[in-house]
C-alpha atoms as one frame of an Amber mdcrd trajectory, in Angstrom:
protein
  75.956  59.098 106.781  78.186  55.910 106.691  78.404  53.647 109.711  81.234
  54.984 111.977  82.374  51.407 112.756  83.120  50.880 108.958  86.969  51.191
 108.668  86.789  52.293 105.194  85.399  55.542 106.369  88.839  56.298 107.678
  90.939  54.755 104.903  93.528  57.514 105.039  94.454  56.094 108.417  94.970
  59.650 109.842  93.574  61.695 112.764  93.213  65.468 113.642  95.897  66.837
 116.160  94.378  65.992 119.624  95.351  69.310 121.134  93.844  71.422 118.345
  90.783  69.284 118.039  89.966  69.782 121.887  89.645  73.623 121.379  87.567
  73.085 118.241  85.347  70.551 119.732  84.680  72.829 122.783  83.962  75.787
 120.504  81.374  73.797 118.447  79.540  72.492 121.385  79.159  75.830 122.797
  77.951  77.264 119.484  75.307  74.394 119.018  74.198  75.048 122.686  73.157
  78.622 122.012  69.640  79.455 121.562  70.020  82.126 118.715  71.999  79.432
 116.714  69.653  76.725 117.357  66.639  78.953 116.246  68.223  79.603 113.056
  68.594  75.659 112.516  65.153  75.092 113.935  63.729  73.292 110.714  67.070
  71.319 110.318  67.493  69.882 113.907  68.035  66.432 112.740  70.482  67.485
 109.971  72.357  69.514 112.398  72.849  66.631 114.771  74.256  64.712 111.788
  76.519  67.310 110.720  77.712  68.134 114.308  78.619  64.389 114.974  80.491
  64.268 111.575  82.563  67.581 112.405  83.232  66.198 115.953  84.649  63.006
 114.707  88.605  63.141 114.961  89.127  60.864 111.966  89.848  62.014 108.533
  87.484  60.822 105.886  89.809  61.471 102.945  93.412  61.792 102.277  94.843
  65.252 102.902  94.992  67.756 100.020  97.338  70.459 100.201  96.007  73.910
  99.546  98.073  73.945  96.014  95.845  71.055  94.950  92.915  73.468  94.857
  94.874  76.021  92.968  95.989  76.382  89.396  99.605  75.938  88.754 101.919
  79.090  88.012 102.416  77.963  84.446  98.853  76.815  83.765  97.273  78.701
  80.938  93.805  77.001  81.652  92.672  78.325  84.981  88.964  77.577  84.226
  87.049  74.425  83.173  83.835  73.915  81.394  81.316  72.817  83.912  79.496
  69.444  83.189  75.666  69.210  83.201  74.023  66.201  84.630  73.901  64.350
  81.271  77.692  64.635  81.075  77.792  67.571  78.490  79.902  70.694  78.843
  77.812  73.652  79.727  78.883  76.960  78.012  79.994  78.316  81.429  83.400
  78.711  82.428  84.160  77.620  86.113  87.406  78.846  87.969  89.850  76.120
  88.718  89.401  76.343  92.393  85.610  76.096  92.357  86.001  73.003  89.997
  88.431  71.382  92.369  86.252  72.007  95.348  83.317  70.431  93.414  85.312
  67.223  92.869  86.433  67.231  96.526  82.851  67.803  97.772  81.553  64.939
  95.710  84.374  62.601  97.046  83.276  63.689 100.688  79.628  63.186 100.059
  80.255  59.675  98.542  82.382  58.680 101.513  80.468  60.077 104.272  76.856
  59.788 102.943  76.029  63.574 103.646  73.472  64.976 101.417  73.962  68.449
  99.581  71.901  70.324 101.991  73.786  68.786 105.086  77.023  69.666 103.495
  75.764  73.410 102.992  74.553  73.189 106.689  78.086  72.045 107.758  79.504
  75.195 105.772  77.160  77.455 107.642  78.066  75.906 111.011  81.790  76.580
 110.379  80.793  80.149 109.584  79.286  80.510 112.859  82.497  79.207 114.348
  84.568  81.789 112.640  82.255  84.574 114.015  82.530  82.920 117.608  86.353
  82.834 117.457  86.407  86.613 116.277  84.236  87.549 119.259  86.284  85.718
 121.658  89.601  86.455 120.013  90.405  82.764 120.050  92.143  81.518 116.872
  92.715  77.841 118.186  89.582  76.165 116.946  90.092  77.553 113.358  93.100
  75.396 112.705  90.931  72.015 112.704  88.102  74.155 111.064  90.325  74.905
 108.108  91.265  71.089 107.850  87.446  70.352 107.770  86.886  72.987 105.023
  89.606  71.493 102.840  88.670  67.825 103.470  85.000  68.527 102.655  85.445
  70.794  99.752  83.407  73.544 101.317  82.919  76.932  99.627  82.933  79.600
 102.524  81.823  83.105 101.602  84.236  85.827 101.066  83.219  87.439 104.319
  83.921  84.147 106.414  87.290  83.745 104.825  87.898  87.538 105.772  86.786
  86.575 109.314  89.385  83.428 109.414  92.062  85.831 108.183  91.113  88.363
 111.094  91.231  85.792 113.756  94.454  84.035 112.650  96.222  87.257 112.599
  95.779  87.440 116.362  98.375  84.580 116.579 101.203  86.998 115.692 104.110
  86.003 113.361 104.328  82.415 112.599 107.541  80.425 112.813 108.926  79.699
 109.102 109.217  76.194 109.827 105.378  75.980 110.715 102.530  75.811 108.252
 101.241  79.117 107.356  97.486  78.637 107.697  96.894  82.446 107.081  98.677
  82.314 103.908  96.625  79.163 102.721  93.258  80.879 103.495  94.542  84.077
 101.648  95.260  81.885  98.536  92.075  80.093  98.892  90.186  83.197  99.009
  91.860  84.733  95.897  91.237  81.433  94.025  87.499  82.035  94.766  86.986
  85.674  94.866  88.490  88.951  93.768  91.818  89.483  95.712  91.610  92.058
  98.521  94.499  94.218 100.035  94.513  92.159 103.052  94.954  88.706 101.219
  97.687  90.267  98.998  99.366  91.535 102.260  99.225  88.131 103.968 100.547
  86.420 100.904 103.550  88.693 100.639 104.155  88.200 104.259 104.381  84.537
 103.786 106.676  84.744 100.796 108.849  87.193 102.817 108.967  84.959 105.764
 110.476  82.271 103.790 112.968  84.658 102.314 111.464  84.718  98.864 111.552
  88.404  97.742 111.470  87.561  94.209 108.301  85.293  94.719 106.555  88.103
  96.715 107.307  90.776  93.952 106.304  88.231  91.219 102.849  87.907  93.178
 102.288  91.610  92.895 103.116  91.645  89.313 100.735  88.780  88.784  97.771
  91.361  89.841  99.111  94.207  88.098  96.208  94.450  85.720  93.453  93.941
  88.292  91.593  96.334  90.687  94.624  96.120  93.299  97.199  96.433  90.560
  98.556  99.595  92.180 101.302  98.978  94.777 100.730  99.665  98.517 103.266
 100.524 101.011 102.141  97.916 103.272 102.722  95.011 100.523 105.888  96.358
  99.112 107.833  97.679 102.151 108.412  94.101 103.583 109.711  92.986 100.229
 112.114  96.079  99.956 113.384  95.318 103.450 114.205  91.741 102.455 116.142
  92.847  99.508 118.067  95.022 101.632 118.780  92.416 104.294 119.848  90.087
 101.507 122.217  92.847 100.072 120.410  92.746  96.763 120.709  96.445  96.216
 120.162  96.146  92.485 116.638  94.575  93.086 116.025  96.917  96.155 116.689
 100.059  94.085 114.291  98.928  91.249 111.557  98.092  93.534 112.242 101.436
  95.696 111.943 103.439  92.377 108.530 101.598  91.646 107.227 102.417  95.020
 108.302 106.158  94.967 106.645 106.476  91.477 103.374 104.741  92.479 100.570
 107.273  93.760  99.222 104.729  96.135 102.475 104.083  97.952 102.872 106.482
 100.864 106.665 106.487 101.712 107.384 106.892 105.127 110.709 108.117 106.906
 111.555 104.715 108.162 111.401 103.053 104.761 113.599 105.857 103.383 116.050
 105.493 106.205 116.346 101.512 106.065 116.873 101.619 102.395 119.505 104.557
 102.291 121.278 102.745 105.209 121.273  99.486 103.432 122.693 101.091 100.198
 125.596 102.737 102.544 126.068  99.436 104.256 126.976  97.649 101.007 129.489
 100.249 100.084 127.691 101.894  97.095 128.288 105.578  98.406 132.150 105.323
  98.556 134.177 107.187  96.039 135.510 103.787  94.399 132.051 101.920  94.556
 130.657  99.737  92.001 127.579 100.971  90.104 124.207  99.703  91.011 122.921
  97.841  88.019 120.057  99.519  86.416 120.247 102.886  88.309 120.824 104.999
  85.184 117.977 103.320  83.539 115.753 104.483  86.402 116.637 107.990  85.905
 119.736 108.490  88.226 122.530 110.474  86.780 125.027 108.497  88.907 124.589
 104.956  89.892 126.944 105.222  93.016 128.861 107.505  95.247 128.007 111.019
  96.532 125.708 111.925  93.608 123.651 108.935  94.060 123.247 109.782  97.867
 122.389 113.285  97.102 119.535 112.026  94.716 118.090 109.487  97.106 118.132
 112.057 100.212 116.597 114.737  97.872 113.699 112.160  97.121 113.512 111.679
 100.786 113.252 115.256 101.597 110.437 115.692  99.286 108.193 113.410 101.293
 109.636 113.338 104.835 110.118 116.360 107.145 111.951 114.538 110.161 112.912
 111.048 111.235 112.755 109.070 114.485 115.824 108.545 116.798 115.736 104.696
 115.835 116.049 105.805 111.935 119.003 108.060 113.035 120.480 105.148 114.560
 120.046 102.974 111.442 121.556 105.649 109.263 124.555 106.043 111.421 125.192
 102.144 111.454 124.726 101.769 107.938 127.426 104.555 107.148 129.639 103.328
 109.883 129.639  99.822 108.275 130.016 101.201 104.621 132.972 103.461 105.623
 134.824 100.994 107.838 138.077 102.707 107.049 136.783 105.892 108.858 136.695
 104.182 112.216 133.312 104.984 113.285 131.683 102.679 115.793 128.169 101.425
 115.448 125.808 102.107 118.121 123.876  99.350 119.952 120.121  99.335 120.132
 120.325  99.980 123.858 122.592 103.091 123.526 121.562 106.566 122.676 123.423
 108.728 120.003 125.915 111.282 121.813 126.201 114.749 120.086 129.362 115.872
 118.376 130.379 119.420 119.724 133.740 119.818 117.903 134.670 120.413 114.054
 135.383 117.354 112.074 137.983 117.428 109.404 136.895 117.066 105.737 138.382
 113.571 105.586 135.993 112.239 108.397 132.642 110.658 108.180 129.910 112.515
 109.941 126.786 110.498 110.751 125.973 111.973 114.279 123.826 113.996 116.528
 124.612 117.668 116.607 123.160 120.703 118.222 122.885 123.579 115.853 123.493
 126.890 117.244 120.295 128.621 117.850 121.458 132.121 117.050 123.826 131.449
 114.059 122.414 128.337 112.760 125.904 126.765 112.580 126.566 123.043 112.636
 129.461 122.497 115.266 130.569 119.255 113.219 130.613 120.708 109.645 130.547
 124.544 110.202 127.692 124.419 107.680 124.953 127.269 108.233 121.386 125.817
 108.002 118.785 127.943 106.068 115.445 129.330 106.735 113.376 127.880 103.876
 110.298 130.048 103.195 107.049 129.724 101.587 106.843 129.617  97.762 104.932
 132.034  96.013 102.104 129.424  95.143 102.079 128.367  98.946 101.420 132.147
  99.958  98.630 132.176  97.660  97.231 129.098  99.050  97.349 130.266 102.602
  95.531 133.305 101.561  92.624 131.518  99.820  92.326 128.942 102.527  92.019
 131.582 105.038  89.168 133.218 103.019  87.401 129.678 103.087  87.973 129.281
 106.669  86.027 132.202 107.731  82.696 130.715 106.737  83.564 127.454 108.521
  84.842 129.011 111.676  81.681 131.315 111.765  79.480 128.193 111.516  81.507
 126.428 114.128  80.984 129.470 116.522  77.391 129.678 116.126  77.006 125.860
 116.855  79.117 126.396 119.910  76.674 129.029 121.088  73.805 126.993 120.276
  75.195 124.067 122.469  75.279 126.554 125.253  71.649 127.355 124.805  72.254
 130.699 123.260  70.112 130.539 120.238  71.379 132.006 116.972  69.534 132.607
 113.811  70.656 133.280 110.090  73.761 131.324 110.841  74.502 130.586 107.091
  73.836 134.309 106.375  76.341 135.300 109.060  78.872 132.877 107.855  78.569
 134.136 104.325  79.174 137.798 105.728  82.066 136.627 107.791  83.695 135.307
 104.501  82.921 138.684 102.641  84.257 140.750 105.601  87.579 138.909 105.512
  87.677 139.239 101.553  87.118 142.896 102.064  89.988 143.173 104.644  92.257
 141.353 101.992  91.370 143.900  99.427  91.800 146.880 101.656  95.357 145.679
 102.387  96.216 145.172  98.859  94.791 148.498  97.499  95.300 150.842 100.506
  98.237 153.523  99.762 100.949 154.751 102.293 103.482 152.983 103.996 103.219
 149.014 103.833 102.752 147.294 107.190 105.963 145.504 108.365 104.587 144.103
 111.711 101.058 142.670 112.201 100.345 142.350 116.044  97.908 139.695 117.302
  96.292 142.126 119.562  94.334 139.919 121.856  97.416 137.712 122.319  99.632
 140.445 123.294  97.102 142.085 125.630  96.271 138.950 127.247  99.857 137.750
 127.755 100.674 136.984 131.554  97.580 138.727 132.838  94.545 136.887 132.270
  92.647 139.956 131.198  93.146 142.735 128.538  96.160 144.767 129.355  96.015
 147.746 126.821  99.099 149.221 128.380 100.865 145.873 127.258  99.670 146.491
 123.697 100.814 150.186 124.097 104.492 149.034 124.938 104.420 146.581 121.976
 103.609 149.174 119.272 106.074 151.598 120.855 108.978 148.874 120.803 108.133
 147.985 117.246 108.017 151.573 115.958 111.256 152.179 117.628 112.648 149.412
 115.621 111.381 150.922 112.445 108.296 148.875 111.897 105.081 150.191 110.715
 102.462 148.427 112.897  98.990 147.228 112.322  97.169 145.788 115.413  94.553
 143.377 114.742  91.949 143.574 117.625  88.527 141.956 118.236  85.693 144.723
 118.455  84.567 143.559 121.784  87.850 144.695 123.523  87.553 148.259 122.226
  84.567 149.040 124.142  84.669 150.816 127.433  83.175 147.838 129.152  82.900
 144.196 128.155  82.649 140.679 129.436  85.875 138.685 129.637  84.300 135.420
 130.360  81.255 134.237 132.438  80.897 136.298 135.885  83.765 138.518 134.937
  83.412 142.042 133.477  86.311 144.350 132.530  86.251 148.135 132.368  88.882
 149.995 130.439  90.198 153.361 131.644  89.876 156.519 129.573  93.595 156.528
 128.602  93.265 153.088 127.422  90.315 153.682 125.242  91.895 156.928 123.806
  95.061 154.968 122.688  92.707 152.491 120.940  90.998 155.063 119.232  94.232
 156.775 118.275  95.560 153.697 116.606  92.349 153.363 114.609  92.600 157.027
 113.382  96.248 156.414 112.189  94.844 153.280 110.468  97.190 151.089 112.652
  94.269 149.005 114.187  91.906 146.763 112.167  88.746 145.934 114.396  87.599
 142.594 113.783  83.563 142.439 113.841  81.537 140.242 116.094  81.351 136.535
 114.694  84.638 136.747 112.900  87.725 135.201 114.128  90.571 137.664 114.497
  93.316 134.979 114.196  92.370 134.719 110.426  92.942 138.423 109.956  96.428
 138.728 111.322  97.415 135.235 109.501  96.067 136.545 106.278  97.947 139.945
 106.722 101.227 138.061 106.692 100.785 136.819 103.244  99.144 139.920 101.729
 101.150 141.262  98.821 100.123 144.931  99.811 100.429 145.445  96.102  99.661
 149.225  96.256 101.679 150.265  99.304 104.782 148.209  98.476 104.782 149.609
  94.853 106.922 146.452  93.824 109.692 147.067  96.442 111.027 144.366  98.562
 110.240 145.119 102.275 111.975 142.277 103.801 114.654 142.920 106.295 118.454
 141.655 105.768 120.145 139.607 108.602 122.874 142.130 109.071 121.206 145.348
 108.632 122.620 148.597 109.986 119.269 149.892 111.467 119.261 147.218 114.112
 115.658 145.869 112.960 114.623 142.391 113.561 115.670 140.362 110.319 113.435
 138.262 108.332 110.291 138.477 106.046 107.939 141.314 106.124 105.442 141.582
 107.130 105.995 139.554 110.308 103.366 138.502 112.783 103.913 139.175 116.461
 102.247 136.476 118.329 102.870 133.580 120.752  99.918 131.667 119.571 100.980
 128.077 119.027  98.371 127.738 115.939  96.999 124.518 117.013  93.495 125.309
 115.964  94.306 126.015 112.261  97.465 123.768 111.388  95.740 121.229 109.663
  93.129 123.652 107.922  95.899 125.731 106.315  98.340 123.771 104.588 100.170
 120.422 104.579 102.774 120.063 107.329 105.820 121.204 105.148 104.269 124.409
 104.070 102.809 125.114 107.540 106.231 124.795 109.269 107.685 126.937 106.516
 104.928 129.634 107.043 105.428 129.638 110.823 109.196 129.817 110.857 109.301
 132.525 108.251 106.611 134.829 109.371 105.925 134.347 113.149 107.942 136.243
 115.675 107.444 135.497 119.319 108.003 137.862 122.074 108.391 138.182 125.803
 108.004 140.911 128.279 111.283 140.569 130.578 109.642 141.325 133.853 106.333
 141.650 135.845 105.697 145.083 137.180 102.847 146.463 139.374 102.231 149.665
 137.448 100.953 148.609 134.027 101.890 152.019 132.512 105.705 151.379 133.285
 107.588 150.636 129.961 109.071 147.288 130.044 111.595 145.693 127.743 110.432
 143.459 125.056 112.461 140.692 123.527 111.723 139.222 120.081 112.774 135.991
 118.678 111.966 134.049 115.598 109.875 130.790 115.952 112.932 129.287 114.088
 116.232 130.502 112.845 116.555 127.721 110.629 113.767 125.401 109.178 112.589
 122.542 110.597 112.937 119.948 107.751 115.548 117.922 105.992 117.803 120.094
 104.127 121.084 120.019 102.244 123.805 122.663 102.258 127.402 123.026 101.086
 130.206 122.964 103.706 132.550 125.904 103.747 136.146 125.729 102.518 137.707
 123.786  99.785 136.819 120.101  99.824 134.238 120.691 102.327 131.549 118.702
 100.505 127.827 118.847 101.415 126.124 118.183 104.568 122.559 116.893 105.143
 120.679 117.583 108.302 117.718 115.747 109.593 115.275 116.830 112.199 114.804
 114.151 114.929 111.365 113.918 116.558 112.529 112.794 119.898 115.477 115.349
 120.240 115.471 118.870 121.049 114.292 121.628 118.516 117.805 122.652 117.505
 119.469 119.176 117.444 119.940 117.435 114.015 121.255 114.235 112.627 124.036
 115.346 110.552 125.423 113.431 107.685 128.557 114.352 105.445 130.727 111.861
 103.483 134.571 112.012 103.727 136.131 113.979 101.010
């Protein structure tokens, strides 16, 4: 190495930042003092001493090169160079531009410092140890000087090491736009040497966005369109979309929004939709006299402004999103309040909550507010709109049916595993699981082929019998069947076999014995084909759930057995068969369907119940009240408003509000 006293060693006349260097120096000294590190450098102790002294020198040995001096220019067509052999001839190997520039810089550094190539490699390894050390201690400070050392010496860290740099530097949080963005430099450096990763692309996009350059960020994504990361992601595109919206460039925002929606890898969330629609509203594109958004019709929108465009955008949102947050409701309110200033609607500060509207608004008013929809009539107080109960589509019913059959095997295996964990050995588990599947399939076929009256009410027998007692109350089940039959329902009770015995274990240490009259009632239901007994090792929930979506082809004979809202018989309105249960379905929710279809299945088939009062005598008949889990669907929906010029209203469930509350949006007519 050159003599430190030689002034030419520091011809650039620059030093590293004192404060940053102190953290770097402390970290390097701690690393080289560790036994495990020294063990790995045992054969190179002398070289390690030389390298450590050089790294801990506060002086710069070469003039600073900016990161862009290691990267090809945007308009460069030759991003690779032919490598030169030792005799000065060109090797027939293309070397990426960044690697070639690093070779040049390394040679300059070796010439200036007198380091050997092995010592230079050792310095690269030592700074890799530093990156790991900083990651372990969550201390990004030392990496600022380390990064300067990497650039100065023309080092080529491994991809893994650069990823560690990015992780540690991310711990610093957002960087002031006036400061140097080291994370972005590391990401650019990485992508100049190796294949880009989603993390490096995300950081570079973030850097462009922080400088207000949405076009540059989008151009970056376009530049990798043909590579393995060519498909857009939400985390890389949403900051660009947000910046376009903040700048009021709705033409570009709509174009990018459409790209995001039509790219499979971009999973659009509620906040992204709400922010975008609010920005379009704020800029006045939903008013009746709005200018058209350039390029909207080329993207497939029938109208480029006004109510029709809003309808299209919310329809797209409703396909992907079920509900929104309270914050998104506030964003939407403020966006429409600013876009329709003539309506005199005030914006809502971040600190205030949205107050519900309780009175009917005239058709010329903007409605962008919280409302409490009537639980009995499904009427919106602000628009007089009636919200709908949206039911399962035919394909979704088939999917529920088939999934339940598949679940029978899985649940049987889970049950036997649970028994084994409690020390109750089981055998032939796979055979039992296959048998459980076959039994459920046979139940399905029996429902479909049996003759006689179709079942209109499927009772979750165990749920009803246990309700409020903590043990099996057969009389409660008797009252339930009686109440349903009085309402004109044909009942099927699904009941586990163990509860049909005279004597059975309820749980550890507790035995229950049924009375003769209780056993007789259960036997009577079986004789009338109004009880299906679920065998051991089979989950009864799957049976009553499957019965809800059974076509009952033979018994219905093609007739519709649903019950109208205003029927004269006094029957509970809704789809048939209905399932009588207070089961919250937590155990099966994710197994059955995606969220939207699951909500539709619950609100259109599940009917909850309540026994109005507790009585000492179990045999005494008690009044039972029935109520649907939902009177209107728990998802975003569009409905026409009544009256001439009423327009249309959109209602959005809000996750933090009560179950019957919605964010209501209706434009002035």
